[in-house]
């Protein structure tokens, strides 16, 4: 039987970099300056070391003419996929569904 290949969850920072910053020619420093956050924050996000907060989502949404919900949704989906892989099996073993 063939093993099912599981893809790694994609961090929203990778999407920010690959789908927006790179094609638009926007550097980390430029984005940070324009949305008034530290370059360290943007660097950590695009390198998958920091989550996109509601504050950052609002700023990105305005600057990139996207919905802030897009960024929060991408982050939430990423977090949930990571949680399913890391703590999901333990939760499945330990928690029973409520029965009325």
Short mmCIF file of N, CA and C in Angstrom, two decimals:
data_model
loop_
_atom_site.label_atom_id
_atom_site.label_comp_id
_atom_site.label_asym_id
_atom_site.label_seq_id
_atom_site.Cartn_x
_atom_site.Cartn_y
_atom_site.Cartn_z
N UNK A 1 0.84 -1.19 0.00
CA UNK A 1 0.00 0.00 0.00
C UNK A 1 0.89 1.25 0.00
N UNK A 2 0.58 2.17 -0.86
CA UNK A 2 1.37 3.41 -0.96
C UNK A 2 1.11 4.30 0.24
N UNK A 3 2.19 4.92 0.72
CA UNK A 3 2.04 5.86 1.83
C UNK A 3 1.47 7.17 1.32
N UNK A 4 0.56 7.70 2.10
CA UNK A 4 -0.03 8.99 1.74
C UNK A 4 0.98 10.09 2.11
N UNK A 5 1.32 10.90 1.14
CA UNK A 5 2.27 11.98 1.36
C UNK A 5 1.54 13.18 1.95
N UNK A 6 2.03 13.64 3.09
CA UNK A 6 1.42 14.77 3.77
C UNK A 6 2.26 16.02 3.49
N UNK A 7 1.62 17.02 2.94
CA UNK A 7 2.32 18.28 2.65
C UNK A 7 2.43 19.12 3.91
N UNK A 8 3.55 19.78 4.03
CA UNK A 8 3.74 20.70 5.15
C UNK A 8 2.79 21.88 5.01
N UNK A 9 2.24 22.36 6.12
CA UNK A 9 1.40 23.57 6.04
C UNK A 9 2.24 24.75 5.55
N UNK A 10 1.62 25.61 4.77
CA UNK A 10 2.33 26.78 4.24
C UNK A 10 2.08 27.97 5.16
N UNK A 11 3.16 28.53 5.67
CA UNK A 11 3.06 29.69 6.56
C UNK A 11 2.59 30.89 5.74
N UNK A 12 1.71 31.72 6.31
CA UNK A 12 1.23 32.89 5.57
C UNK A 12 2.35 33.86 5.18
N UNK A 13 3.45 33.82 5.90
CA UNK A 13 4.59 34.66 5.53
C UNK A 13 5.18 34.27 4.19
N UNK A 14 5.14 32.98 3.89
CA UNK A 14 5.62 32.51 2.58
C UNK A 14 4.71 33.03 1.47
N UNK A 15 3.42 33.03 1.73
CA UNK A 15 2.46 33.57 0.76
C UNK A 15 2.67 35.07 0.58
N UNK A 16 2.85 35.77 1.69
CA UNK A 16 3.12 37.20 1.63
C UNK A 16 4.33 37.48 0.75
N UNK A 17 5.40 36.73 0.97
CA UNK A 17 6.63 36.97 0.22
C UNK A 17 6.50 36.56 -1.24
N UNK A 18 6.06 35.32 -1.47
CA UNK A 18 6.05 34.77 -2.83
C UNK A 18 4.96 35.36 -3.73
N UNK A 19 3.79 35.63 -3.16
CA UNK A 19 2.66 36.08 -3.97
C UNK A 19 2.48 37.60 -4.01
N UNK A 20 3.10 38.30 -3.08
CA UNK A 20 2.92 39.75 -3.03
C UNK A 20 4.25 40.51 -3.13
N UNK A 21 5.12 40.30 -2.16
CA UNK A 21 6.34 41.09 -2.11
C UNK A 21 7.24 40.88 -3.33
N UNK A 22 7.51 39.63 -3.67
CA UNK A 22 8.40 39.33 -4.80
C UNK A 22 7.86 39.89 -6.11
N UNK A 23 6.61 39.55 -6.48
CA UNK A 23 6.11 40.07 -7.76
C UNK A 23 5.99 41.59 -7.81
N UNK A 24 5.75 42.21 -6.66
CA UNK A 24 5.58 43.66 -6.62
C UNK A 24 6.91 44.39 -6.41
N UNK A 25 7.98 43.64 -6.17
CA UNK A 25 9.28 44.25 -5.96
C UNK A 25 9.38 45.01 -4.65
N UNK A 26 8.71 44.51 -3.62
CA UNK A 26 8.69 45.18 -2.32
C UNK A 26 9.67 44.46 -1.39
N UNK A 27 10.62 45.20 -0.85
CA UNK A 27 11.58 44.62 0.09
C UNK A 27 10.98 44.57 1.49
N UNK A 28 11.64 43.82 2.35
CA UNK A 28 11.23 43.76 3.75
C UNK A 28 11.26 45.16 4.36
N UNK A 29 12.33 45.89 4.12
CA UNK A 29 12.45 47.24 4.68
C UNK A 29 11.38 48.18 4.15
N UNK A 30 11.10 48.10 2.88
CA UNK A 30 10.07 48.96 2.28
C UNK A 30 8.70 48.66 2.87
N UNK A 31 8.34 47.38 2.93
CA UNK A 31 7.05 47.00 3.49
C UNK A 31 6.94 47.46 4.94
N UNK A 32 7.99 47.20 5.71
CA UNK A 32 7.98 47.60 7.12
C UNK A 32 7.78 49.10 7.26
N UNK A 33 8.53 49.86 6.49
CA UNK A 33 8.42 51.33 6.56
C UNK A 33 7.01 51.78 6.17
N UNK A 34 6.50 51.24 5.07
CA UNK A 34 5.22 51.69 4.55
C UNK A 34 4.03 51.32 5.44
N UNK A 35 4.13 50.19 6.16
CA UNK A 35 3.01 49.83 7.05
C UNK A 35 3.32 50.16 8.51
N UNK A 36 4.45 50.83 8.72
CA UNK A 36 4.84 51.36 10.02
C UNK A 36 5.00 50.28 11.09
N UNK A 37 5.78 49.27 10.75
CA UNK A 37 6.18 48.25 11.72
C UNK A 37 7.69 48.06 11.57
N UNK A 38 8.29 47.30 12.47
CA UNK A 38 9.73 47.08 12.39
C UNK A 38 10.08 46.10 11.27
N UNK A 39 11.24 46.28 10.65
CA UNK A 39 11.69 45.30 9.66
C UNK A 39 11.82 43.90 10.27
N UNK A 40 12.16 43.85 11.55
CA UNK A 40 12.27 42.57 12.23
C UNK A 40 10.96 41.80 12.24
N UNK A 41 9.85 42.53 12.39
CA UNK A 41 8.54 41.88 12.37
C UNK A 41 8.27 41.25 11.00
N UNK A 42 8.53 42.01 9.95
CA UNK A 42 8.28 41.49 8.60
C UNK A 42 9.22 40.34 8.30
N UNK A 43 10.48 40.48 8.66
CA UNK A 43 11.45 39.42 8.43
C UNK A 43 11.02 38.13 9.13
N UNK A 44 10.60 38.24 10.38
CA UNK A 44 10.16 37.06 11.13
C UNK A 44 8.93 36.43 10.49
N UNK A 45 8.02 37.25 9.99
CA UNK A 45 6.82 36.72 9.33
C UNK A 45 7.19 35.99 8.04
N UNK A 46 7.96 36.62 7.17
CA UNK A 46 8.28 35.98 5.89
C UNK A 46 9.17 34.75 6.06
N UNK A 47 9.87 34.66 7.18
CA UNK A 47 10.70 33.49 7.46
C UNK A 47 9.97 32.44 8.29
N UNK A 48 8.67 32.64 8.51
CA UNK A 48 7.86 31.66 9.21
C UNK A 48 8.12 31.56 10.69
N UNK A 49 8.72 32.59 11.27
CA UNK A 49 9.06 32.59 12.70
C UNK A 49 8.07 33.36 13.55
N UNK A 50 7.16 34.06 12.91
CA UNK A 50 6.18 34.87 13.65
C UNK A 50 4.84 34.79 12.94
N UNK A 51 3.79 34.77 13.74
CA UNK A 51 2.43 34.74 13.21
C UNK A 51 2.01 36.13 12.74
N UNK A 52 1.03 36.16 11.87
CA UNK A 52 0.43 37.43 11.46
C UNK A 52 -0.67 37.76 12.46
N UNK A 53 -0.46 38.84 13.19
CA UNK A 53 -1.43 39.28 14.20
C UNK A 53 -2.56 40.06 13.54
N UNK A 54 -3.59 40.34 14.32
CA UNK A 54 -4.70 41.15 13.82
C UNK A 54 -4.19 42.53 13.39
N UNK A 55 -3.28 43.09 14.17
CA UNK A 55 -2.70 44.39 13.84
C UNK A 55 -2.00 44.35 12.48
N UNK A 56 -1.16 43.34 12.29
CA UNK A 56 -0.44 43.21 11.02
C UNK A 56 -1.40 42.92 9.88
N UNK A 57 -2.42 42.11 10.13
CA UNK A 57 -3.41 41.79 9.10
C UNK A 57 -4.12 43.06 8.62
N UNK A 58 -4.47 43.93 9.54
CA UNK A 58 -5.12 45.19 9.15
C UNK A 58 -4.19 46.04 8.29
N UNK A 59 -2.94 46.11 8.68
CA UNK A 59 -1.96 46.91 7.94
C UNK A 59 -1.71 46.33 6.54
N UNK A 60 -1.53 44.99 6.48
CA UNK A 60 -1.31 44.34 5.18
C UNK A 60 -2.52 44.49 4.28
N UNK A 61 -3.70 44.32 4.85
CA UNK A 61 -4.93 44.45 4.06
C UNK A 61 -5.04 45.82 3.41
N UNK A 62 -4.78 46.84 4.19
CA UNK A 62 -4.85 48.21 3.67
C UNK A 62 -3.79 48.44 2.59
N UNK A 63 -2.56 48.08 2.90
CA UNK A 63 -1.43 48.35 2.01
C UNK A 63 -1.51 47.56 0.71
N UNK A 64 -1.87 46.29 0.81
CA UNK A 64 -1.88 45.42 -0.37
C UNK A 64 -3.23 45.35 -1.07
N UNK A 65 -4.19 46.12 -0.56
CA UNK A 65 -5.55 46.15 -1.12
C UNK A 65 -6.18 44.75 -1.12
N UNK A 66 -6.00 44.09 0.01
CA UNK A 66 -6.62 42.79 0.22
C UNK A 66 -7.50 42.92 1.45
N UNK A 67 -8.18 41.87 1.77
CA UNK A 67 -8.96 41.85 3.00
C UNK A 67 -8.05 41.48 4.16
N UNK A 68 -8.21 42.15 5.28
CA UNK A 68 -7.47 41.73 6.48
C UNK A 68 -7.89 40.32 6.88
N UNK A 69 -9.13 39.96 6.54
CA UNK A 69 -9.61 38.60 6.81
C UNK A 69 -8.79 37.54 6.07
N UNK A 70 -8.27 37.89 4.91
CA UNK A 70 -7.41 36.96 4.17
C UNK A 70 -6.23 36.55 5.04
N UNK A 71 -5.55 37.53 5.62
CA UNK A 71 -4.34 37.26 6.40
C UNK A 71 -4.65 36.52 7.69
N UNK A 72 -5.73 36.90 8.35
CA UNK A 72 -6.14 36.19 9.57
C UNK A 72 -6.56 34.77 9.23
N UNK A 73 -7.26 34.60 8.12
CA UNK A 73 -7.69 33.27 7.69
C UNK A 73 -6.51 32.37 7.36
N UNK A 74 -5.52 32.91 6.65
CA UNK A 74 -4.33 32.13 6.32
C UNK A 74 -3.59 31.71 7.59
N UNK A 75 -3.49 32.64 8.54
CA UNK A 75 -2.80 32.33 9.79
C UNK A 75 -3.58 31.29 10.59
N UNK A 76 -4.89 31.45 10.67
CA UNK A 76 -5.72 30.49 11.39
C UNK A 76 -5.65 29.10 10.79
N UNK A 77 -5.69 29.02 9.47
CA UNK A 77 -5.59 27.73 8.78
C UNK A 77 -4.23 27.09 9.04
N UNK A 78 -3.18 27.89 8.99
CA UNK A 78 -1.83 27.37 9.27
C UNK A 78 -1.75 26.84 10.70
N UNK A 79 -2.22 27.64 11.65
CA UNK A 79 -2.16 27.23 13.06
C UNK A 79 -2.94 25.94 13.30
N UNK A 80 -4.11 25.83 12.69
CA UNK A 80 -4.93 24.64 12.87
C UNK A 80 -4.26 23.41 12.27
N UNK A 81 -3.68 23.54 11.10
CA UNK A 81 -2.99 22.40 10.48
C UNK A 81 -1.80 21.94 11.32
N UNK A 82 -1.06 22.89 11.86
CA UNK A 82 0.07 22.54 12.72
C UNK A 82 -0.44 21.84 13.98
N UNK A 83 -1.49 22.38 14.58
CA UNK A 83 -2.05 21.77 15.79
C UNK A 83 -2.57 20.36 15.52
N UNK A 84 -3.23 20.16 14.39
CA UNK A 84 -3.72 18.82 14.05
C UNK A 84 -2.58 17.82 13.96
N UNK A 85 -1.46 18.26 13.43
CA UNK A 85 -0.30 17.36 13.28
C UNK A 85 0.41 17.13 14.60
N UNK A 86 0.46 18.14 15.45
CA UNK A 86 1.25 18.01 16.68
C UNK A 86 0.44 17.49 17.85
N UNK A 87 -0.71 18.09 18.13
CA UNK A 87 -1.49 17.67 19.29
C UNK A 87 -2.78 16.94 18.94
N UNK A 88 -3.11 16.90 17.66
CA UNK A 88 -4.34 16.23 17.22
C UNK A 88 -4.44 14.79 17.67
N UNK A 89 -3.40 13.97 17.47
CA UNK A 89 -3.50 12.57 17.89
C UNK A 89 -3.74 12.41 19.40
N UNK A 90 -3.09 13.24 20.19
CA UNK A 90 -3.28 13.18 21.65
C UNK A 90 -4.72 13.55 22.02
N UNK A 91 -5.26 14.56 21.38
CA UNK A 91 -6.64 14.96 21.64
C UNK A 91 -7.60 13.85 21.25
N UNK A 92 -7.35 13.22 20.12
CA UNK A 92 -8.19 12.10 19.68
C UNK A 92 -8.20 10.98 20.71
N UNK A 93 -7.05 10.70 21.30
CA UNK A 93 -6.96 9.63 22.30
C UNK A 93 -7.62 9.99 23.62
N UNK A 94 -7.50 11.24 24.04
CA UNK A 94 -7.87 11.63 25.40
C UNK A 94 -9.26 12.21 25.56
N UNK A 95 -9.84 12.73 24.52
CA UNK A 95 -11.11 13.45 24.66
C UNK A 95 -12.21 12.72 23.92
N UNK A 96 -13.29 12.49 24.63
CA UNK A 96 -14.48 11.85 24.06
C UNK A 96 -15.50 12.92 23.69
N UNK A 97 -16.22 12.70 22.61
CA UNK A 97 -17.27 13.63 22.20
C UNK A 97 -18.39 13.63 23.23
N UNK A 98 -18.99 14.77 23.43
CA UNK A 98 -20.11 14.91 24.36
C UNK A 98 -21.30 14.11 23.85
N UNK A 99 -21.93 13.39 24.76
CA UNK A 99 -23.14 12.63 24.44
C UNK A 99 -24.22 13.09 25.41
N UNK A 100 -25.34 13.54 24.87
CA UNK A 100 -26.43 14.04 25.71
C UNK A 100 -27.13 12.91 26.43
#
